[in-house]
Each structure stands twice: as structure tokens, then as C-alpha cells.
Short mmCIF file of C-alpha atoms and ligand atoms in Angstrom, two decimals:
data_model
loop_
_atom_site.label_atom_id
_atom_site.label_comp_id
_atom_site.label_asym_id
_atom_site.label_seq_id
_atom_site.Cartn_x
_atom_site.Cartn_y
_atom_site.Cartn_z
CA UNK W 28 101.69 -300.57 41.07
CA UNK W 29 97.91 -299.88 41.02
CA UNK W 30 96.60 -297.86 38.06
CA UNK W 31 94.37 -294.81 38.09
CA UNK W 32 91.13 -296.80 37.93
CA UNK W 33 92.23 -299.25 40.65
CA UNK W 34 92.97 -296.30 42.91
CA UNK W 35 89.63 -294.64 42.17
CA UNK W 36 87.76 -297.87 42.80
CA UNK W 37 89.62 -298.71 45.97
CA UNK W 38 89.72 -295.32 47.62
CA UNK W 39 87.08 -293.01 46.16
CA UNK W 40 84.24 -295.19 44.94
CA UNK W 41 81.56 -295.50 47.60
CA UNK W 42 77.99 -296.50 46.82
CA UNK W 43 75.76 -293.50 46.17
CA UNK W 44 72.86 -293.18 48.54
CA UNK W 45 71.43 -289.71 48.11
CA UNK W 46 72.76 -289.12 44.57
CA UNK W 47 70.96 -290.73 41.64
CA UNK W 48 74.34 -291.72 40.19
CA UNK W 49 77.71 -291.35 41.89
CA UNK W 50 81.31 -292.23 41.02
CA UNK W 51 81.85 -294.29 37.86
CA UNK W 52 80.11 -292.55 34.97
CA UNK W 53 80.96 -289.45 32.93
CA UNK W 54 78.89 -287.31 35.26
CA UNK W 55 77.15 -287.74 38.57
CA UNK W 56 73.40 -287.17 38.71
CA UNK W 57 71.69 -285.47 41.61
CA UNK W 58 68.17 -284.22 42.26
CA UNK W 59 67.91 -281.05 44.34
CA UNK W 60 65.13 -281.08 46.94
CA UNK W 61 62.00 -279.11 45.99
CA UNK W 62 62.17 -275.41 46.87
CA UNK W 63 65.90 -275.46 47.50
CA UNK W 64 68.65 -273.43 45.86
CA UNK W 65 72.04 -275.06 45.34
CA UNK W 66 75.02 -273.47 47.10
CA UNK W 67 78.23 -274.41 45.28
CA UNK W 68 81.80 -273.73 46.37
CA UNK W 69 85.29 -274.92 45.58
CA UNK W 70 88.60 -274.66 47.45
CA UNK W 71 92.01 -275.83 46.39
CA UNK W 72 94.77 -276.94 48.75
CA UNK W 73 98.40 -277.12 47.63
CA UNK W 74 101.15 -278.97 49.48
CA UNK W 75 103.61 -276.47 50.92
CA UNK W 76 101.11 -273.67 50.78
CA UNK W 77 97.94 -274.79 52.57
CA UNK W 78 99.40 -277.76 54.39
CA UNK W 79 102.76 -279.39 54.82
CA UNK W 80 103.36 -282.62 52.89
CA UNK W 81 104.59 -284.02 56.21
CA UNK W 82 101.21 -283.43 57.92
CA UNK W 83 99.26 -286.56 58.76
CA UNK W 84 97.35 -287.78 55.67
CA UNK W 85 94.16 -288.07 57.73
CA UNK W 86 94.36 -284.43 58.77
CA UNK W 87 94.92 -283.35 55.15
CA UNK W 88 91.79 -285.29 54.09
CA UNK W 89 89.81 -283.78 56.95
CA UNK W 90 90.93 -280.23 56.30
CA UNK W 91 90.41 -280.36 52.52
CA UNK W 92 86.74 -281.18 53.13
CA UNK W 93 86.33 -279.03 56.26
CA UNK W 94 87.27 -275.77 54.52
CA UNK W 95 84.62 -276.41 51.87
CA UNK W 96 81.95 -277.37 54.43
CA UNK W 97 82.82 -274.16 56.25
CA UNK W 98 81.91 -272.16 53.13
CA UNK W 99 78.57 -273.98 52.93
CA UNK W 100 78.01 -273.29 56.65
CA UNK W 101 78.67 -269.60 56.07
CA UNK W 102 75.84 -269.58 53.50
CA UNK W 103 73.44 -271.49 55.76
CA UNK W 104 73.49 -274.43 53.34
CA UNK W 105 73.01 -278.12 54.18
CA UNK W 106 76.00 -280.04 52.76
CA UNK W 107 74.88 -282.69 50.24
CA UNK W 108 77.49 -283.67 47.63
CA UNK W 109 81.20 -283.20 46.92
CA UNK W 110 83.54 -283.70 43.98
CA UNK W 111 87.27 -284.12 44.45
CA UNK W 112 90.09 -283.55 42.00
CA UNK W 113 93.41 -284.79 43.27
CA UNK W 114 96.91 -284.57 41.79
CA UNK W 115 99.24 -287.15 43.32
CA UNK W 116 103.04 -287.33 42.96
CA UNK W 117 102.76 -291.15 43.01
CA UNK W 118 100.32 -293.94 43.81
CA UNK W 119 101.13 -293.79 47.51
CA UNK W 120 98.55 -296.09 49.04
CA UNK W 121 99.61 -295.37 52.61
CA UNK W 122 98.84 -291.72 51.96
CA UNK W 123 95.55 -292.47 50.16
CA UNK W 124 94.35 -294.75 52.96
CA UNK W 125 94.98 -292.10 55.63
CA UNK W 126 93.74 -289.25 53.45
CA UNK W 127 90.44 -290.91 52.52
CA UNK W 128 90.04 -292.06 56.15
CA UNK W 129 90.07 -288.42 57.34
CA UNK W 130 87.96 -287.27 54.42
CA UNK W 131 85.19 -289.89 54.72
CA UNK W 132 85.00 -289.65 58.52
CA UNK W 133 84.09 -285.96 58.21
CA UNK W 134 81.84 -286.58 55.18
CA UNK W 135 79.90 -289.17 57.19
CA UNK W 136 79.49 -286.82 60.13
CA UNK W 137 77.67 -284.31 57.94
CA UNK W 138 75.96 -286.74 55.57
CA UNK W 139 77.83 -285.56 52.46
CA UNK W 140 78.44 -287.89 49.57
CA UNK W 141 81.50 -288.02 47.25
CA UNK W 142 79.93 -288.26 43.80
CA UNK W 143 82.85 -287.76 41.42
CA UNK W 144 86.17 -286.17 40.72
CA UNK W 145 89.40 -286.57 38.83
CA UNK W 146 92.65 -288.32 39.68
CA UNK W 147 95.90 -287.41 37.95
CA UNK W 148 99.62 -287.55 38.50
CA UNK W 149 101.15 -284.24 39.58
CA UNK W 150 104.57 -283.21 40.89
CA UNK W 151 102.88 -281.31 43.70
CA UNK W 152 100.19 -282.90 45.86
CA UNK W 153 97.11 -280.83 44.97
CA UNK W 154 93.57 -281.29 46.21
CA UNK W 155 90.59 -279.40 44.84
CA UNK W 156 87.19 -280.07 46.35
CA UNK W 157 83.86 -278.77 45.11
CA UNK W 158 81.04 -278.94 47.60
CA UNK W 159 77.34 -278.60 46.87
CA UNK W 160 74.76 -277.77 49.49
CA UNK W 161 71.10 -276.83 49.62
CA UNK W 162 69.41 -273.82 51.13
CA UNK W 163 65.72 -272.85 50.99
CA UNK W 164 65.16 -270.36 48.17
CA UNK W 165 65.96 -266.82 49.31
CA UNK W 166 67.33 -267.91 52.70
CA UNK W 167 71.08 -268.05 51.95
CA UNK W 168 73.27 -266.06 54.34
CA UNK W 169 75.06 -263.64 52.05
CA UNK W 170 77.83 -261.17 52.81
CA UNK W 171 75.81 -258.20 51.64
CA UNK W 172 72.96 -258.25 54.14
CA UNK W 173 74.40 -256.41 57.16
CA UNK W 174 72.25 -253.50 58.36
CA UNK W 175 73.05 -250.42 60.44
CA UNK W 176 72.43 -251.20 64.11
CA UNK W 177 73.03 -254.96 63.72
CA UNK W 178 75.06 -256.73 66.38
CA UNK W 179 78.22 -258.49 65.19
CA UNK W 180 78.75 -262.00 66.55
CA UNK W 181 81.59 -264.52 66.37
CA UNK W 182 81.43 -268.25 67.13
CA UNK W 183 84.10 -270.17 69.06
CA UNK W 184 87.43 -268.43 69.65
CA UNK W 185 89.75 -266.46 67.37
CA UNK W 186 93.42 -266.91 66.57
CA UNK W 187 94.08 -270.44 67.79
CA UNK W 188 94.96 -271.95 64.40
CA UNK W 189 97.24 -269.04 63.53
CA UNK W 190 98.85 -269.26 66.98
CA UNK W 191 99.66 -272.93 66.37
CA UNK W 192 101.31 -272.01 63.08
CA UNK W 193 103.15 -269.03 64.61
CA UNK W 194 104.39 -271.29 67.40
CA UNK W 195 105.59 -273.84 64.87
CA UNK W 196 107.38 -271.09 62.91
CA UNK W 197 108.91 -269.58 66.05
CA UNK W 198 107.01 -266.27 65.91
CA UNK W 199 105.06 -267.02 69.10
CA UNK W 200 106.15 -269.11 72.05
CA UNK W 201 103.34 -271.20 73.51
CA UNK W 202 103.66 -273.52 76.48
CA UNK W 203 103.33 -277.23 75.68
CA UNK W 204 99.83 -277.22 77.13
CA UNK W 205 98.82 -274.19 75.05
CA UNK W 206 100.30 -275.70 71.89
CA UNK W 207 98.39 -278.95 72.50
CA UNK W 208 95.20 -276.91 72.76
CA UNK W 209 95.88 -274.88 69.58
CA UNK W 210 97.21 -277.48 67.13
CA UNK W 211 93.90 -279.30 66.52
CA UNK W 212 92.39 -275.95 65.52
CA UNK W 213 94.97 -275.76 62.71
CA UNK W 214 94.94 -279.37 61.58
CA UNK W 215 91.39 -280.57 62.16
CA UNK W 216 89.15 -277.49 62.01
CA UNK W 217 85.45 -277.92 62.79
CA UNK W 218 83.14 -276.46 60.16
CA UNK W 219 80.25 -274.72 61.95
CA UNK W 220 77.57 -276.40 59.87
CA UNK W 221 74.88 -276.69 62.59
CA UNK W 222 75.33 -273.03 63.47
CA UNK W 223 75.06 -271.93 59.82
CA UNK W 224 71.79 -273.84 59.45
CA UNK W 225 70.35 -272.39 62.64
CA UNK W 226 71.24 -268.86 61.49
CA UNK W 227 69.07 -269.01 58.33
CA UNK W 228 66.24 -267.21 60.09
CA UNK W 229 68.41 -265.14 62.42
CA UNK W 230 71.40 -263.59 60.64
CA UNK W 231 71.39 -260.76 58.10
CA UNK W 232 74.94 -261.49 56.84
CA UNK W 233 77.51 -264.20 57.46
CA UNK W 234 81.04 -265.22 56.49
CA UNK W 235 83.48 -267.87 57.70
CA UNK W 236 86.87 -266.81 59.06
CA UNK W 237 89.43 -268.18 56.65
CA UNK W 238 91.66 -265.11 56.11
CA UNK W 239 91.39 -263.55 59.57
CA UNK W 240 88.76 -261.74 61.62
CA UNK W 241 89.48 -258.21 60.36
CA UNK W 242 89.77 -259.17 56.68
CA UNK W 243 86.67 -261.37 56.71
CA UNK W 244 84.50 -258.92 58.65
CA UNK W 245 85.84 -256.35 56.15
CA UNK W 246 84.29 -258.40 53.31
CA UNK W 247 80.86 -258.17 54.97
CA UNK W 248 81.27 -254.42 55.42
CA UNK W 249 82.32 -253.79 51.83
CA UNK W 250 79.57 -255.97 50.38
CA UNK W 251 76.96 -254.47 52.67
CA UNK W 252 78.16 -250.86 52.25
CA UNK W 253 78.44 -250.41 56.00
CA UNK W 254 81.07 -249.81 58.67
CA UNK W 255 81.59 -251.49 62.05
CA UNK W 256 82.81 -250.76 65.56
CA UNK W 257 84.43 -253.60 67.48
CA UNK W 258 85.91 -253.74 70.98
CA UNK W 259 89.09 -255.80 71.11
CA UNK W 260 88.29 -256.71 74.73
CA UNK W 261 85.09 -258.43 73.65
CA UNK W 262 86.74 -260.79 71.12
CA UNK W 263 86.41 -264.43 72.22
CA UNK W 264 89.80 -265.91 73.14
CA UNK W 265 90.86 -269.35 74.27
CA UNK W 266 92.92 -269.55 77.49
CA UNK W 267 96.07 -269.89 75.34
CA UNK W 268 95.47 -266.68 73.38
CA UNK W 269 94.26 -264.89 76.51
CA UNK W 270 97.61 -265.67 78.13
CA UNK W 271 99.52 -264.06 75.24
CA UNK W 272 97.14 -261.21 74.47
CA UNK W 273 99.76 -258.58 75.37
CA UNK W 274 102.09 -259.80 72.63
CA UNK W 275 101.89 -258.30 69.14
CA UNK W 276 102.31 -261.74 67.57
CA UNK W 277 99.28 -263.08 69.44
CA UNK W 278 97.16 -260.04 68.59
CA UNK W 279 98.10 -260.53 64.98
CA UNK W 280 96.81 -264.10 65.22
CA UNK W 281 93.55 -262.92 66.79
CA UNK W 282 92.83 -260.14 64.30
CA UNK W 283 94.61 -261.19 61.13
CA UNK W 284 95.31 -264.91 61.52
CA UNK W 285 93.54 -267.25 59.12
CA UNK W 286 92.19 -270.77 59.34
CA UNK W 287 89.82 -270.31 62.28
CA UNK W 288 86.75 -271.45 60.30
CA UNK W 289 84.49 -269.79 62.84
CA UNK W 290 81.47 -267.83 61.64
CA UNK W 291 81.11 -264.04 61.85
CA UNK W 292 77.51 -262.91 61.44
CA UNK W 293 75.33 -259.88 61.97
CA UNK W 294 71.82 -259.87 63.39
CA UNK W 295 69.27 -257.45 64.72
CA UNK W 296 69.62 -256.77 68.50
CA UNK W 297 66.19 -258.29 69.10
CA UNK W 298 67.69 -261.69 68.21
CA UNK W 299 70.02 -261.67 71.25
CA UNK W 300 67.94 -264.08 73.38
CA UNK W 301 67.59 -266.49 70.45
CA UNK W 302 71.34 -266.39 69.73
CA UNK W 303 72.24 -266.94 73.38
CA UNK W 304 69.85 -269.91 73.52
CA UNK W 305 71.45 -271.27 70.35
CA UNK W 306 74.90 -270.99 71.93
CA UNK W 307 73.70 -273.09 74.87
CA UNK W 308 72.00 -275.62 72.59
CA UNK W 309 75.06 -276.07 70.36
CA UNK W 310 77.48 -275.90 73.31
CA UNK W 311 79.44 -273.36 71.30
CA UNK W 312 80.39 -269.90 72.52
CA UNK W 313 78.75 -267.21 70.39
CA UNK W 314 80.02 -263.79 71.39
CA UNK W 315 78.77 -260.30 70.59
CA UNK W 316 81.82 -258.25 69.61
CA UNK W 317 80.49 -255.00 68.17
CA UNK W 318 77.91 -253.44 65.91
CA UNK W 319 77.32 -252.29 62.34
CA UNK W 320 77.33 -248.54 61.63
CA UNK W 321 76.21 -246.52 58.64
CA UNK W 322 78.83 -245.80 55.97
CA UNK W 323 76.75 -243.85 53.50
CA UNK W 324 78.18 -240.60 52.23
CA UNK W 325 81.77 -241.60 53.05
CA UNK W 326 84.37 -241.38 50.29
CA UNK W 327 86.31 -244.38 48.98
CA UNK W 328 89.42 -243.08 50.75
CA UNK W 329 87.67 -243.84 54.04
CA UNK W 330 87.48 -247.50 53.05
CA UNK W 331 90.41 -248.58 55.20
CA UNK W 332 88.61 -247.25 58.27
CA UNK W 333 85.30 -249.02 57.71
CA UNK W 334 86.29 -251.32 60.54
CA UNK W 335 87.18 -249.59 63.78
CA UNK W 336 88.72 -251.82 66.44
CA UNK W 337 89.37 -250.22 69.81
CA UNK W 338 91.49 -251.60 72.61
CA UNK W 339 91.24 -249.82 75.97
CA UNK W 340 89.59 -246.98 74.07
CA UNK W 341 92.50 -246.61 71.66
CA UNK W 342 92.10 -247.21 67.95
CA UNK W 343 94.14 -250.10 66.54
CA UNK W 344 95.67 -249.32 63.17
CA UNK W 345 95.22 -251.83 60.42
CA UNK W 346 96.19 -252.15 56.79
CA UNK W 347 94.97 -254.53 54.12
CA UNK W 348 97.04 -257.50 55.17
CA UNK W 349 96.99 -257.14 58.90
CA UNK W 350 98.01 -254.81 61.62
CA UNK W 351 100.87 -252.30 61.35
CA UNK W 352 100.87 -251.40 64.93
CA UNK W 353 99.02 -252.20 68.10
CA UNK W 354 98.26 -249.42 70.47
CA UNK W 355 99.52 -250.08 73.98
CA UNK W 356 97.21 -249.46 76.93
P1 ADP O 28 86.41 -289.21 32.77
O1 ADP O 28 87.44 -289.82 31.86
O2 ADP O 28 85.01 -289.29 32.26
O3 ADP O 28 86.80 -287.88 33.28
P2 ADP O 28 87.63 -290.57 34.90
O4 ADP O 28 88.24 -291.77 34.28
O5 ADP O 28 88.49 -289.40 35.16
O6 ADP O 28 86.36 -290.17 34.04
O7 ADP O 28 86.95 -291.00 36.26
C1 ADP O 28 86.16 -292.15 36.35
C2 ADP O 28 85.10 -291.95 37.39
O8 ADP O 28 85.72 -291.82 38.67
C3 ADP O 28 84.27 -290.69 37.18
O9 ADP O 28 82.94 -290.96 37.57
C4 ADP O 28 84.89 -289.70 38.13
O10 ADP O 28 83.95 -288.75 38.56
C5 ADP O 28 85.37 -290.61 39.26
N1 ADP O 28 86.57 -290.09 39.98
C6 ADP O 28 87.82 -289.96 39.49
N2 ADP O 28 88.66 -289.49 40.44
C7 ADP O 28 87.91 -289.33 41.56
C8 ADP O 28 88.18 -288.87 42.87
N3 ADP O 28 89.38 -288.46 43.26
N4 ADP O 28 87.15 -288.83 43.74
C9 ADP O 28 85.92 -289.21 43.36
N5 ADP O 28 85.60 -289.67 42.16
C10 ADP O 28 86.57 -289.73 41.25
MG1 MG O 29 88.93 -287.65 34.39
#
């Protein structure tokens, strides 16, 4: 049975290239690039809650890193270094091999380096990753920068990951072809790092979609002290979600489903040509879905209506956790 240090050496210790000192000492040492601020984020994944212990180990490794890179992307930060704390039920080398395979493949793609962490025994498989990125001073894409008159944009498509989960749980019935299209969105999400970097000089506010479109856009609105008007018809949907759009379960995935890891951002209307060119360059749909409106002078009781989503001209009702009811055309 390998011990803690054997496991660390075999699976987590990779030579540092961009860090001054990586795995193996009491602390890692890094030197931020001149003129850059550090963007630091952490996300914890628990077996049974954020993934199923029966998921492929490689997909768990990928997703644990991807959700953190998505937070860096949403700030416009270049990913640089990560730390990983992992609680393992046992020294399962088959799991560790697959897990680190998925983790390091994604880390390599974005040039991030694992520089330290902690490895302990735990009844529940638990993974906590801290990611550190760099962004030029003053250029970070915060949630509080949306301005009245801004366009609201969304990358990729909405609801696919939640649809895969709903299909798995029996709440939504996808065809085999649709399920095959949706499942990778749940298991191997793509952090929109290149988009986040390109938005540094374009967007006023940005967030990644981890809790669902309405909730995450809601965070921008609250932080920015604004409201928003969105047309349901303009939301970007994959063919699978388009096919089920009439069903409440699918609309719930689109508006309130988590795990998309797309970016929602706001930008001045004069940036439209630049954003459309960026979409072509990145080969990633970037869709204008609404605009920011003023919210000054409104009372706190109006808070729930900051975000207005209309479908065929009719207002969709929403509550904090999702949608109570969907108006029918
Ligand atoms: P300490 O006792 O100082 O906390 P540890 O014995 O826990 O150190 O870890 C030894 C070294 O291995 C440290 O540099 C630590 O950052 C690194 N490390 C431990 N677990 C991991 C992991 N899961 N991923 C990356 N590095 C790790
Ligand atoms: Mg330790």
C-alpha cells in the first residue's frame, strides 16, 4: 500500500517550470509578472454532491480544474498556478491515475502549473482546488461594472449540462442523439479562458454560469445596481434544447440549470462589431440576449423583478431558486 508521500510524488509532483518552487516544500514560491494583479479563487467538489463517485476519474479531474479556470476566465485572468487539496477514502491508484490524467491534460492546455496542495484520508472523496491567475492592474472583469444601456451577451449555449442531468434523473427525456450531445457539457465542461482574456478591453461586467443563467445574471445586476430585460427567444440553445423548448423541464434547464460554465457579460453597444468578430475568431457563438436598464430609485421589494425575461411578449415569473411558472404562448 503506497503511503501519502509516495502518492504525492507519483501523482502530483511535476517539475515546476513557471513557479520558482513547486511541490515538495512547505510553501510554493511564485513571482507575479510586473504590473499584474493576482486573481485567486477556490472551489470544492464533494462526491455525491458535485459529481457521482461512479463518474469516470478522468472527468472528475477535468471538472475539478475546469470550474476553477472558469472563475478565472470570468475575471479576465490568465491561469497560472493551482493548489489541490484532496481527501481520499483509500489509496486507490486506479482512481488517482485517471483523475490526474484528466486534471493534467486540462492544466497543460491552459499552461497552468500544480504547485502544491494537501493529501489526506477522508470518508468522502473531496477535492478542493485553488487557482491563481494574473490580470493587468485595473482590468479585471468584475460583476459590478454593468452600465445602463449595455448589451447583455452569452457565450455558447445554455442548459445543456442541466439537461444531461435532468435526463439522467428522469425529469427530461432526451433522444439518444440529444443525450450524447449534452453529456460532455456536464462531465467535461470547457472553461472559456480565451474569451475571458479577449473581453478585458471590451466587457464592463462578467460572470460565469455555474448556478444558472437567471441567478448568475442576477448577481451582475445586484452588484451593479441595475436591472435587465431579456428575450427568451434570443437565448442561445443547442439543437437538443431547441427541440424541447416547449417543455417546462427544458426551460428550467435553460434559465435555472447550473454547470454551463459559459460567460455572461455586458458591453457597450458600440462593441458589437468587435464582439461578433471575436465570436468568429474563437469559433464560439456569442449571442446578444438583452440589455441593462436603470434600477435607481426602486425599492428593495422590487429586487425580485430586476431581471425581466419575456417569452412571446409575456413575462416569465421567477423566484430565487428558479422558475415557478412558465407563461404559455
Ligand atoms: P506539509 O506537511 O508542509 O503540509 P505535506 O506533507 O502535506 O506538507 O505535503 C508535501 C508537499 O506535497 C507540499 O509541498 C505540498 O504542497 C505537496 N502536496 C501534497 N498534496 C498535494 C496534492 N494533492 N497536489 C499537489 N501537491 C501536493
Ligand atoms: Mg499537508
